Amino acid sequence: MSDSQGIEGLEEARALLAEAERVCVLSGAGVSAESGVPTFRGEDGLWKNYRAEELATPQAFRRDPRMVWEWYDWRRGKIGGCSPNPGHYALARLALGPKSVSIVTQNVDGLHEAAAREVAGAADPSPALPLEVHGSIFRVKCTACTYKIPHRDPVRWETEAVLPKCPVCGALLRPDVVWFGESLDPMVLTEAFDSARNATLCLVAGTSALVQPAASVPLATLENGGSIVEINPTETPLSGMATFSLRGGSGAILPQLVEGLTEAGG
Ligand code: BJW
Ligand code: ZN
């Protein structure tokens, strides 16, 4: 059965969301696709043109740090020109509304945070600030010590003859993102799984749900008796476990899904 917008299950999913006491959102690259940020997999995905193992692994960085820096500079420049889309704003409104909502994102683009700050205005944005389980492309960290610093300017390193070094210990700096084979920050990961376990509903938006351990976050909700609603134009390994899989772009679906649930008393 389709509703007036033609998205099967939308009305039923909205009712499920309205009833949910605690919501965990797991977002992936698809949520930022309508902002112009490339996804990783699929027809237009980054991995079509770049080999993951040559760029997003610690081995790749050890082998050719300049190539990896240049790739991240290019992506930082591209993402730096992108703004949140209606999907980010809808999630920010939901999280700043009366419901208990936590946003867990695999995205490193900072667009959930930008939406949270914009929607909150003078109010506290923190309920809508995401847990960034794969780090941030706008931060760099030292390869040897605990030094970390925000970093937005994509051209600075490209124009320098030498790669950026840590001001504390002199070792190479690198993007503060999680590469394949690296462990996720245990505190961030624990918080993500705790919020999924406590949630009565997990909204899974724009992720292929292939990369572990993030892809298992919604399973913690299921294991505790909660349900999953998925928003994705295509099927994923989580589709069979979802109560509703809403097929389409999150920029169009999320605003309809959260409608009426974002104001106190809604
Ligand atoms: C839309 C849309 C629209 C389009 N609206 N939707 C075998 C089994 C299990 C695990 C492993 C295994 N072999 C290896 C592993 C471990 C590995 C892993 O999971 N590999 C799998 C690929 C098999 N995981 C790791 O290595 C992780 N660490 C770890 O496990 O540590 C423990 C350990 C240590 C040592 C040894 C072994 C284990 C770390 C994973 C780090 C992932 N890092 C990246 C790069 C981040 C930095 C950067 O940006 O450069 O994170 S990879 C990339 O994938 C990125 C993403 O966050 C992540 C997930 O991708 P996402 O978000 O799902 O995007 P896509 O592109 O895959 O999907 C987009 C979706 O959107 C699609 O479904 C579209 O349909 C949809 N879409 N338009 C809504 N408009
Ligand atoms: Zn250092």
PDB file of C-alpha atoms in Angstrom, residues 2-256:
ATOM      1  CA  SER A   2       1.321   3.445  -0.886  1.00  0.00           C
ATOM      2  CA  ASP A   3       0.399   6.729   0.732  1.00  0.00           C
ATOM      3  CA  SER A   4      -0.303   9.999  -1.079  1.00  0.00           C
ATOM      4  CA  GLN A   5       3.448  10.694  -1.510  1.00  0.00           C
ATOM      5  CA  GLY A   6       3.928   7.236  -2.992  1.00  0.00           C
ATOM      6  CA  ILE A   7       6.307   6.070  -0.257  1.00  0.00           C
ATOM      7  CA  GLU A   8       5.135   2.730   0.941  1.00  0.00           C
ATOM      8  CA  GLY A   9       5.032   2.439   4.733  1.00  0.00           C
ATOM      9  CA  LEU A  10       5.594   6.141   5.430  1.00  0.00           C
ATOM     10  CA  GLU A  11       2.387   6.715   7.404  1.00  0.00           C
ATOM     11  CA  GLU A  12       2.877   3.528   9.430  1.00  0.00           C
ATOM     12  CA  ALA A  13       6.525   4.375  10.102  1.00  0.00           C
ATOM     13  CA  ARG A  14       5.507   7.861  11.230  1.00  0.00           C
ATOM     14  CA  ALA A  15       3.054   6.304  13.706  1.00  0.00           C
ATOM     15  CA  LEU A  16       5.807   3.987  14.992  1.00  0.00           C
ATOM     16  CA  LEU A  17       8.134   6.966  15.428  1.00  0.00           C
ATOM     17  CA  ALA A  18       5.399   8.937  17.192  1.00  0.00           C
ATOM     18  CA  GLU A  19       4.988   6.110  19.711  1.00  0.00           C
ATOM     19  CA  ALA A  20       8.707   5.521  20.246  1.00  0.00           C
ATOM     20  CA  GLU A  21       9.947   6.715  23.614  1.00  0.00           C
ATOM     21  CA  ARG A  22      13.635   6.708  22.786  1.00  0.00           C
ATOM     22  CA  VAL A  23      15.089   6.913  19.297  1.00  0.00           C
ATOM     23  CA  CYS A  24      18.572   6.137  18.035  1.00  0.00           C
ATOM     24  CA  VAL A  25      19.465   7.338  14.549  1.00  0.00           C
ATOM     25  CA  LEU A  26      22.259   5.656  12.591  1.00  0.00           C
ATOM     26  CA  SER A  27      23.212   7.704   9.560  1.00  0.00           C
ATOM     27  CA  GLY A  28      25.573   7.042   6.682  1.00  0.00           C
ATOM     28  CA  ALA A  29      26.901   8.712   3.570  1.00  0.00           C
ATOM     29  CA  GLY A  30      23.514   8.586   1.795  1.00  0.00           C
ATOM     30  CA  VAL A  31      22.139  11.212   4.190  1.00  0.00           C
ATOM     31  CA  SER A  32      24.698  13.676   2.825  1.00  0.00           C
ATOM     32  CA  ALA A  33      24.339  12.598  -0.831  1.00  0.00           C
ATOM     33  CA  GLU A  34      21.706  15.270  -1.498  1.00  0.00           C
ATOM     34  CA  SER A  35      24.145  17.867  -0.105  1.00  0.00           C
ATOM     35  CA  GLY A  36      26.618  16.919  -2.844  1.00  0.00           C
ATOM     36  CA  VAL A  37      28.927  14.774  -0.683  1.00  0.00           C
ATOM     37  CA  PRO A  38      29.836  11.613  -2.608  1.00  0.00           C
ATOM     38  CA  THR A  39      28.921   8.274  -1.016  1.00  0.00           C
ATOM     39  CA  PHE A  40      31.531   5.500  -0.861  1.00  0.00           C
ATOM     40  CA  ARG A  41      29.876   2.563  -2.604  1.00  0.00           C
ATOM     41  CA  GLY A  42      27.498   2.309  -5.540  1.00  0.00           C
ATOM     42  CA  GLU A  43      27.417   3.868  -9.013  1.00  0.00           C
ATOM     43  CA  ASP A  44      28.624   7.373  -8.038  1.00  0.00           C
ATOM     44  CA  GLY A  45      30.572   6.255  -4.968  1.00  0.00           C
ATOM     45  CA  LEU A  46      34.132   7.314  -4.183  1.00  0.00           C
ATOM     46  CA  TRP A  47      35.364   3.719  -4.280  1.00  0.00           C
ATOM     47  CA  LYS A  48      34.459   3.564  -8.013  1.00  0.00           C
ATOM     48  CA  ASN A  49      37.388   5.831  -8.815  1.00  0.00           C
ATOM     49  CA  TYR A  50      39.687   5.320  -5.829  1.00  0.00           C
ATOM     50  CA  ARG A  51      40.848   2.078  -4.263  1.00  0.00           C
ATOM     51  CA  ALA A  52      39.954   2.071  -0.570  1.00  0.00           C
ATOM     52  CA  GLU A  53      42.988   0.051   0.331  1.00  0.00           C
ATOM     53  CA  GLU A  54      45.250   2.640  -1.332  1.00  0.00           C
ATOM     54  CA  LEU A  55      43.780   5.550   0.580  1.00  0.00           C
ATOM     55  CA  ALA A  56      41.756   4.681   3.681  1.00  0.00           C
ATOM     56  CA  THR A  57      44.096   2.376   5.567  1.00  0.00           C
ATOM     57  CA  PRO A  58      47.033   2.969   7.934  1.00  0.00           C
ATOM     58  CA  GLN A  59      49.212   0.916   5.548  1.00  0.00           C
ATOM     59  CA  ALA A  60      48.379   3.303   2.699  1.00  0.00           C
ATOM     60  CA  PHE A  61      49.321   6.280   4.832  1.00  0.00           C
ATOM     61  CA  ARG A  62      52.635   4.705   5.820  1.00  0.00           C
ATOM     62  CA  ARG A  63      53.358   3.872   2.165  1.00  0.00           C
ATOM     63  CA  ASP A  64      52.420   7.218   0.634  1.00  0.00           C
ATOM     64  CA  PRO A  65      51.341   9.875   3.154  1.00  0.00           C
ATOM     65  CA  ARG A  66      51.389  12.626   0.543  1.00  0.00           C
ATOM     66  CA  MET A  67      48.893  10.855  -1.697  1.00  0.00           C
ATOM     67  CA  VAL A  68      46.580  10.269   1.263  1.00  0.00           C
ATOM     68  CA  TRP A  69      46.904  13.899   2.418  1.00  0.00           C
ATOM     69  CA  GLU A  70      46.119  15.129  -1.085  1.00  0.00           C
ATOM     70  CA  TRP A  71      43.036  12.918  -1.340  1.00  0.00           C
ATOM     71  CA  TYR A  72      41.743  14.204   2.010  1.00  0.00           C
ATOM     72  CA  ASP A  73      42.538  17.802   1.046  1.00  0.00           C
ATOM     73  CA  TRP A  74      40.510  17.322  -2.127  1.00  0.00           C
ATOM     74  CA  ARG A  75      37.591  15.828  -0.187  1.00  0.00           C
ATOM     75  CA  ARG A  76      37.840  18.501   2.533  1.00  0.00           C
ATOM     76  CA  GLY A  77      37.562  21.166  -0.156  1.00  0.00           C
ATOM     77  CA  LYS A  78      34.583  19.455  -1.739  1.00  0.00           C
ATOM     78  CA  ILE A  79      32.752  18.847   1.560  1.00  0.00           C
ATOM     79  CA  GLY A  80      33.627  22.334   2.819  1.00  0.00           C
ATOM     80  CA  GLY A  81      31.428  23.743   0.057  1.00  0.00           C
ATOM     81  CA  CYS A  82      28.421  21.590   1.037  1.00  0.00           C
ATOM     82  CA  SER A  83      25.543  22.526   3.317  1.00  0.00           C
ATOM     83  CA  PRO A  84      23.084  20.407   5.283  1.00  0.00           C
ATOM     84  CA  ASN A  85      20.039  19.211   3.321  1.00  0.00           C
ATOM     85  CA  PRO A  86      16.417  18.799   4.486  1.00  0.00           C
ATOM     86  CA  GLY A  87      17.263  15.335   5.886  1.00  0.00           C
ATOM     87  CA  HIS A  88      19.906  16.751   8.271  1.00  0.00           C
ATOM     88  CA  TYR A  89      17.538  19.542   9.323  1.00  0.00           C
ATOM     89  CA  ALA A  90      14.681  17.096   9.944  1.00  0.00           C
ATOM     90  CA  LEU A  91      16.880  14.951  12.214  1.00  0.00           C
ATOM     91  CA  ALA A  92      18.107  18.053  14.049  1.00  0.00           C
ATOM     92  CA  ARG A  93      14.499  19.210  14.608  1.00  0.00           C
ATOM     93  CA  LEU A  94      13.554  15.738  15.845  1.00  0.00           C
ATOM     94  CA  ALA A  95      16.493  15.615  18.280  1.00  0.00           C
ATOM     95  CA  LEU A  96      15.822  19.153  19.541  1.00  0.00           C
ATOM     96  CA  GLY A  97      12.153  18.344  20.062  1.00  0.00           C
ATOM     97  CA  PRO A  98      10.480  16.587  22.992  1.00  0.00           C
ATOM     98  CA  LYS A  99      11.621  13.052  22.158  1.00  0.00           C
ATOM     99  CA  SER A 100      14.784  11.457  23.526  1.00  0.00           C
ATOM    100  CA  VAL A 101      16.909  11.084  20.392  1.00  0.00           C
ATOM    101  CA  SER A 102      20.577  10.316  19.851  1.00  0.00           C
ATOM    102  CA  ILE A 103      22.223  10.616  16.466  1.00  0.00           C
ATOM    103  CA  VAL A 104      25.052   8.207  15.672  1.00  0.00           C
ATOM    104  CA  THR A 105      26.763   8.975  12.395  1.00  0.00           C
ATOM    105  CA  GLN A 106      29.380   7.249  10.311  1.00  0.00           C
ATOM    106  CA  ASN A 107      29.807  10.480   8.375  1.00  0.00           C
ATOM    107  CA  VAL A 108      32.921  12.596   8.781  1.00  0.00           C
ATOM    108  CA  ASP A 109      31.483  15.663   7.034  1.00  0.00           C
ATOM    109  CA  GLY A 110      30.177  17.682  10.001  1.00  0.00           C
ATOM    110  CA  LEU A 111      26.784  18.302   8.365  1.00  0.00           C
ATOM    111  CA  HIS A 112      24.685  16.943  11.268  1.00  0.00           C
ATOM    112  CA  GLU A 113      26.485  19.354  13.583  1.00  0.00           C
ATOM    113  CA  ALA A 114      26.001  22.258  11.175  1.00  0.00           C
ATOM    114  CA  ALA A 115      22.261  21.499  10.990  1.00  0.00           C
ATOM    115  CA  ALA A 116      22.031  21.146  14.783  1.00  0.00           C
ATOM    116  CA  ARG A 117      23.631  24.536  15.372  1.00  0.00           C
ATOM    117  CA  GLU A 118      21.490  26.219  12.734  1.00  0.00           C
ATOM    118  CA  VAL A 119      18.213  24.723  13.990  1.00  0.00           C
ATOM    119  CA  ALA A 120      19.057  25.386  17.649  1.00  0.00           C
ATOM    120  CA  GLY A 121      19.891  29.045  16.970  1.00  0.00           C
ATOM    121  CA  ALA A 122      20.479  30.622  20.375  1.00  0.00           C
ATOM    122  CA  ALA A 123      19.348  27.433  22.166  1.00  0.00           C
ATOM    123  CA  ASP A 124      21.582  24.521  23.192  1.00  0.00           C
ATOM    124  CA  PRO A 125      22.360  22.345  20.122  1.00  0.00           C
ATOM    125  CA  SER A 126      23.795  19.444  22.128  1.00  0.00           C
ATOM    126  CA  PRO A 127      20.798  17.035  21.946  1.00  0.00           C
ATOM    127  CA  ALA A 128      21.215  17.081  18.153  1.00  0.00           C
ATOM    128  CA  LEU A 129      25.011  16.862  18.043  1.00  0.00           C
ATOM    129  CA  PRO A 130      25.993  13.463  16.609  1.00  0.00           C
ATOM    130  CA  LEU A 131      28.342  10.812  17.899  1.00  0.00           C
ATOM    131  CA  GLU A 132      30.840  10.670  15.032  1.00  0.00           C
ATOM    132  CA  VAL A 133      31.989   7.052  15.165  1.00  0.00           C
ATOM    133  CA  HIS A 134      34.354   7.377  12.174  1.00  0.00           C
ATOM    134  CA  GLY A 135      35.812  10.724  13.253  1.00  0.00           C
ATOM    135  CA  SER A 136      35.851  14.037  11.416  1.00  0.00           C
ATOM    136  CA  ILE A 137      37.495  15.100   8.178  1.00  0.00           C
ATOM    137  CA  PHE A 138      37.799  18.573   9.703  1.00  0.00           C
ATOM    138  CA  ARG A 139      40.171  17.453  12.456  1.00  0.00           C
ATOM    139  CA  VAL A 140      43.747  16.167  12.299  1.00  0.00           C
ATOM    140  CA  LYS A 141      45.665  14.163  14.886  1.00  0.00           C
ATOM    141  CA  CYS A 142      49.220  13.122  15.543  1.00  0.00           C
ATOM    142  CA  THR A 143      50.361   9.667  14.408  1.00  0.00           C
ATOM    143  CA  ALA A 144      52.448   9.331  17.586  1.00  0.00           C
ATOM    144  CA  CYS A 145      51.001  11.319  20.502  1.00  0.00           C
ATOM    145  CA  THR A 146      47.516  12.498  21.603  1.00  0.00           C
ATOM    146  CA  TYR A 147      47.644  15.888  19.857  1.00  0.00           C
ATOM    147  CA  LYS A 148      44.449  16.788  17.904  1.00  0.00           C
ATOM    148  CA  ILE A 149      43.381  20.017  16.284  1.00  0.00           C
ATOM    149  CA  PRO A 150      40.530  21.236  14.060  1.00  0.00           C
ATOM    150  CA  HIS A 151      41.630  21.642  10.462  1.00  0.00           C
ATOM    151  CA  ARG A 152      39.479  23.136   7.707  1.00  0.00           C
ATOM    152  CA  ASP A 153      41.818  24.771   5.212  1.00  0.00           C
ATOM    153  CA  PRO A 154      42.356  22.310   2.345  1.00  0.00           C
ATOM    154  CA  VAL A 155      45.142  24.184   0.528  1.00  0.00           C
ATOM    155  CA  ARG A 156      47.619  24.725   3.339  1.00  0.00           C
ATOM    156  CA  TRP A 157      49.384  21.361   3.140  1.00  0.00           C
ATOM    157  CA  GLU A 158      49.286  21.144  -0.645  1.00  0.00           C
ATOM    158  CA  THR A 159      51.321  24.317  -0.981  1.00  0.00           C
ATOM    159  CA  GLU A 160      53.896  23.241   1.597  1.00  0.00           C
ATOM    160  CA  ALA A 161      56.943  21.260   0.551  1.00  0.00           C
ATOM    161  CA  VAL A 162      56.775  19.111   3.665  1.00  0.00           C
ATOM    162  CA  LEU A 163      53.864  17.271   5.171  1.00  0.00           C
ATOM    163  CA  PRO A 164      52.298  18.660   8.356  1.00  0.00           C
ATOM    164  CA  LYS A 165      54.042  17.707  11.583  1.00  0.00           C
ATOM    165  CA  CYS A 166      52.906  17.612  15.199  1.00  0.00           C
ATOM    166  CA  PRO A 167      53.928  20.773  17.093  1.00  0.00           C
ATOM    167  CA  VAL A 168      54.318  18.695  20.279  1.00  0.00           C
ATOM    168  CA  CYS A 169      56.418  15.703  19.193  1.00  0.00           C
ATOM    169  CA  GLY A 170      57.314  16.315  15.527  1.00  0.00           C
ATOM    170  CA  ALA A 171      55.650  13.169  14.134  1.00  0.00           C
ATOM    171  CA  LEU A 172      53.409  13.288  11.048  1.00  0.00           C
ATOM    172  CA  LEU A 173      49.862  14.543  11.421  1.00  0.00           C
ATOM    173  CA  ARG A 174      46.993  12.635   9.751  1.00  0.00           C
ATOM    174  CA  PRO A 175      43.223  13.041   9.304  1.00  0.00           C
ATOM    175  CA  ASP A 176      41.292  12.204  12.486  1.00  0.00           C
ATOM    176  CA  VAL A 177      39.153   9.586  10.770  1.00  0.00           C
ATOM    177  CA  VAL A 178      38.904   5.823  11.286  1.00  0.00           C
ATOM    178  CA  TRP A 179      40.542   3.795   8.550  1.00  0.00           C
ATOM    179  CA  PHE A 180      39.933   0.125   7.737  1.00  0.00           C
ATOM    180  CA  GLY A 181      41.602  -2.139  10.261  1.00  0.00           C
ATOM    181  CA  GLU A 182      41.655   0.575  12.924  1.00  0.00           C
ATOM    182  CA  SER A 183      39.634   0.408  16.107  1.00  0.00           C
ATOM    183  CA  LEU A 184      36.912   2.938  16.713  1.00  0.00           C
ATOM    184  CA  ASP A 185      37.219   5.112  19.834  1.00  0.00           C
ATOM    185  CA  PRO A 186      35.992   2.718  22.556  1.00  0.00           C
ATOM    186  CA  MET A 187      34.175   5.458  24.502  1.00  0.00           C
ATOM    187  CA  VAL A 188      32.330   6.697  21.423  1.00  0.00           C
ATOM    188  CA  LEU A 189      31.506   3.140  20.398  1.00  0.00           C
ATOM    189  CA  THR A 190      30.194   2.223  23.848  1.00  0.00           C
ATOM    190  CA  GLU A 191      27.996   5.326  23.872  1.00  0.00           C
ATOM    191  CA  ALA A 192      26.666   4.480  20.394  1.00  0.00           C
ATOM    192  CA  PHE A 193      25.756   0.903  21.337  1.00  0.00           C
ATOM    193  CA  ASP A 194      24.288   2.026  24.670  1.00  0.00           C
ATOM    194  CA  SER A 195      22.003   4.511  22.966  1.00  0.00           C
ATOM    195  CA  ALA A 196      20.929   1.856  20.435  1.00  0.00           C
ATOM    196  CA  ARG A 197      20.306  -0.668  23.211  1.00  0.00           C
ATOM    197  CA  ASN A 198      18.204   1.861  25.130  1.00  0.00           C
ATOM    198  CA  ALA A 199      16.222   2.911  22.072  1.00  0.00           C
ATOM    199  CA  THR A 200      12.770   1.582  21.286  1.00  0.00           C
ATOM    200  CA  LEU A 201      13.273   2.554  17.641  1.00  0.00           C
ATOM    201  CA  CYS A 202      16.400   2.778  15.489  1.00  0.00           C
ATOM    202  CA  LEU A 203      16.121   4.954  12.386  1.00  0.00           C
ATOM    203  CA  VAL A 204      18.757   3.801   9.912  1.00  0.00           C
ATOM    204  CA  ALA A 205      19.283   6.299   7.122  1.00  0.00           C
ATOM    205  CA  GLY A 206      21.576   6.322   4.106  1.00  0.00           C
ATOM    206  CA  THR A 207      23.979   3.536   4.984  1.00  0.00           C
ATOM    207  CA  SER A 208      24.848   0.400   3.051  1.00  0.00           C
ATOM    208  CA  ALA A 209      25.238  -1.264   6.490  1.00  0.00           C
ATOM    209  CA  LEU A 210      28.317  -3.140   5.276  1.00  0.00           C
ATOM    210  CA  VAL A 211      31.013  -1.648   7.464  1.00  0.00           C
ATOM    211  CA  GLN A 212      31.434  -3.072  10.942  1.00  0.00           C
ATOM    212  CA  PRO A 213      31.077  -2.422  13.797  1.00  0.00           C
ATOM    213  CA  ALA A 214      28.801   0.543  12.971  1.00  0.00           C
ATOM    214  CA  ALA A 215      26.483  -1.653  10.887  1.00  0.00           C
ATOM    215  CA  SER A 216      25.674  -3.645  14.030  1.00  0.00           C
ATOM    216  CA  VAL A 217      24.441  -0.634  16.023  1.00  0.00           C
ATOM    217  CA  PRO A 218      20.767  -1.183  14.976  1.00  0.00           C
ATOM    218  CA  LEU A 219      21.022  -4.840  16.030  1.00  0.00           C
ATOM    219  CA  ALA A 220      21.446  -3.664  19.628  1.00  0.00           C
ATOM    220  CA  THR A 221      18.002  -2.030  19.403  1.00  0.00           C
ATOM    221  CA  LEU A 222      16.486  -5.191  17.929  1.00  0.00           C
ATOM    222  CA  GLU A 223      18.083  -7.427  20.549  1.00  0.00           C
ATOM    223  CA  ASN A 224      16.470  -5.328  23.248  1.00  0.00           C
ATOM    224  CA  GLY A 225      12.986  -5.622  21.771  1.00  0.00           C
ATOM    225  CA  GLY A 226      13.014  -2.398  19.727  1.00  0.00           C
ATOM    226  CA  SER A 227      12.432  -1.997  16.016  1.00  0.00           C
ATOM    227  CA  ILE A 228      14.209  -0.644  12.944  1.00  0.00           C
ATOM    228  CA  VAL A 229      12.945   1.760  10.310  1.00  0.00           C
ATOM    229  CA  GLU A 230      15.243   2.081   7.320  1.00  0.00           C
ATOM    230  CA  ILE A 231      15.431   4.962   4.854  1.00  0.00           C
ATOM    231  CA  ASN A 232      17.402   4.063   1.752  1.00  0.00           C
ATOM    232  CA  PRO A 233      16.664   3.948  -1.986  1.00  0.00           C
ATOM    233  CA  THR A 234      18.115   0.439  -2.147  1.00  0.00           C
ATOM    234  CA  GLU A 235      18.036  -2.770  -0.147  1.00  0.00           C
ATOM    235  CA  THR A 236      20.685  -3.377   2.528  1.00  0.00           C
ATOM    236  CA  PRO A 237      21.551  -6.281   4.830  1.00  0.00           C
ATOM    237  CA  LEU A 238      19.311  -4.605   7.452  1.00  0.00           C
ATOM    238  CA  SER A 239      16.228  -4.411   5.197  1.00  0.00           C
ATOM    239  CA  GLY A 240      14.979  -7.863   6.178  1.00  0.00           C
ATOM    240  CA  MET A 241      15.125  -6.919   9.860  1.00  0.00           C
ATOM    241  CA  ALA A 242      13.401  -3.553   9.472  1.00  0.00           C
ATOM    242  CA  THR A 243       9.722  -3.127  10.320  1.00  0.00           C
ATOM    243  CA  PHE A 244       9.568  -0.611   7.472  1.00  0.00           C
ATOM    244  CA  SER A 245      12.069   0.090   4.714  1.00  0.00           C
ATOM    245  CA  LEU A 246      11.196   3.453   3.200  1.00  0.00           C
ATOM    246  CA  ARG A 247      12.542   3.504  -0.338  1.00  0.00           C
ATOM    247  CA  GLY A 248      13.789   6.890  -1.487  1.00  0.00           C
ATOM    248  CA  GLY A 249      16.165   9.711  -0.651  1.00  0.00           C
ATOM    249  CA  SER A 250      16.452  10.761   2.981  1.00  0.00           C
ATOM    250  CA  GLY A 251      16.247  14.448   2.036  1.00  0.00           C
ATOM    251  CA  ALA A 252      12.681  13.896   0.893  1.00  0.00           C
ATOM    252  CA  ILE A 253      11.592  11.190   3.356  1.00  0.00           C
ATOM    253  CA  LEU A 254      12.989  12.376   6.706  1.00  0.00           C
ATOM    254  CA  PRO A 255      11.100  15.719   6.745  1.00  0.00           C
ATOM    255  CA  GLN A 256       7.828  13.845   6.086  1.00  0.00           C
TER     256      GLN A 256
END
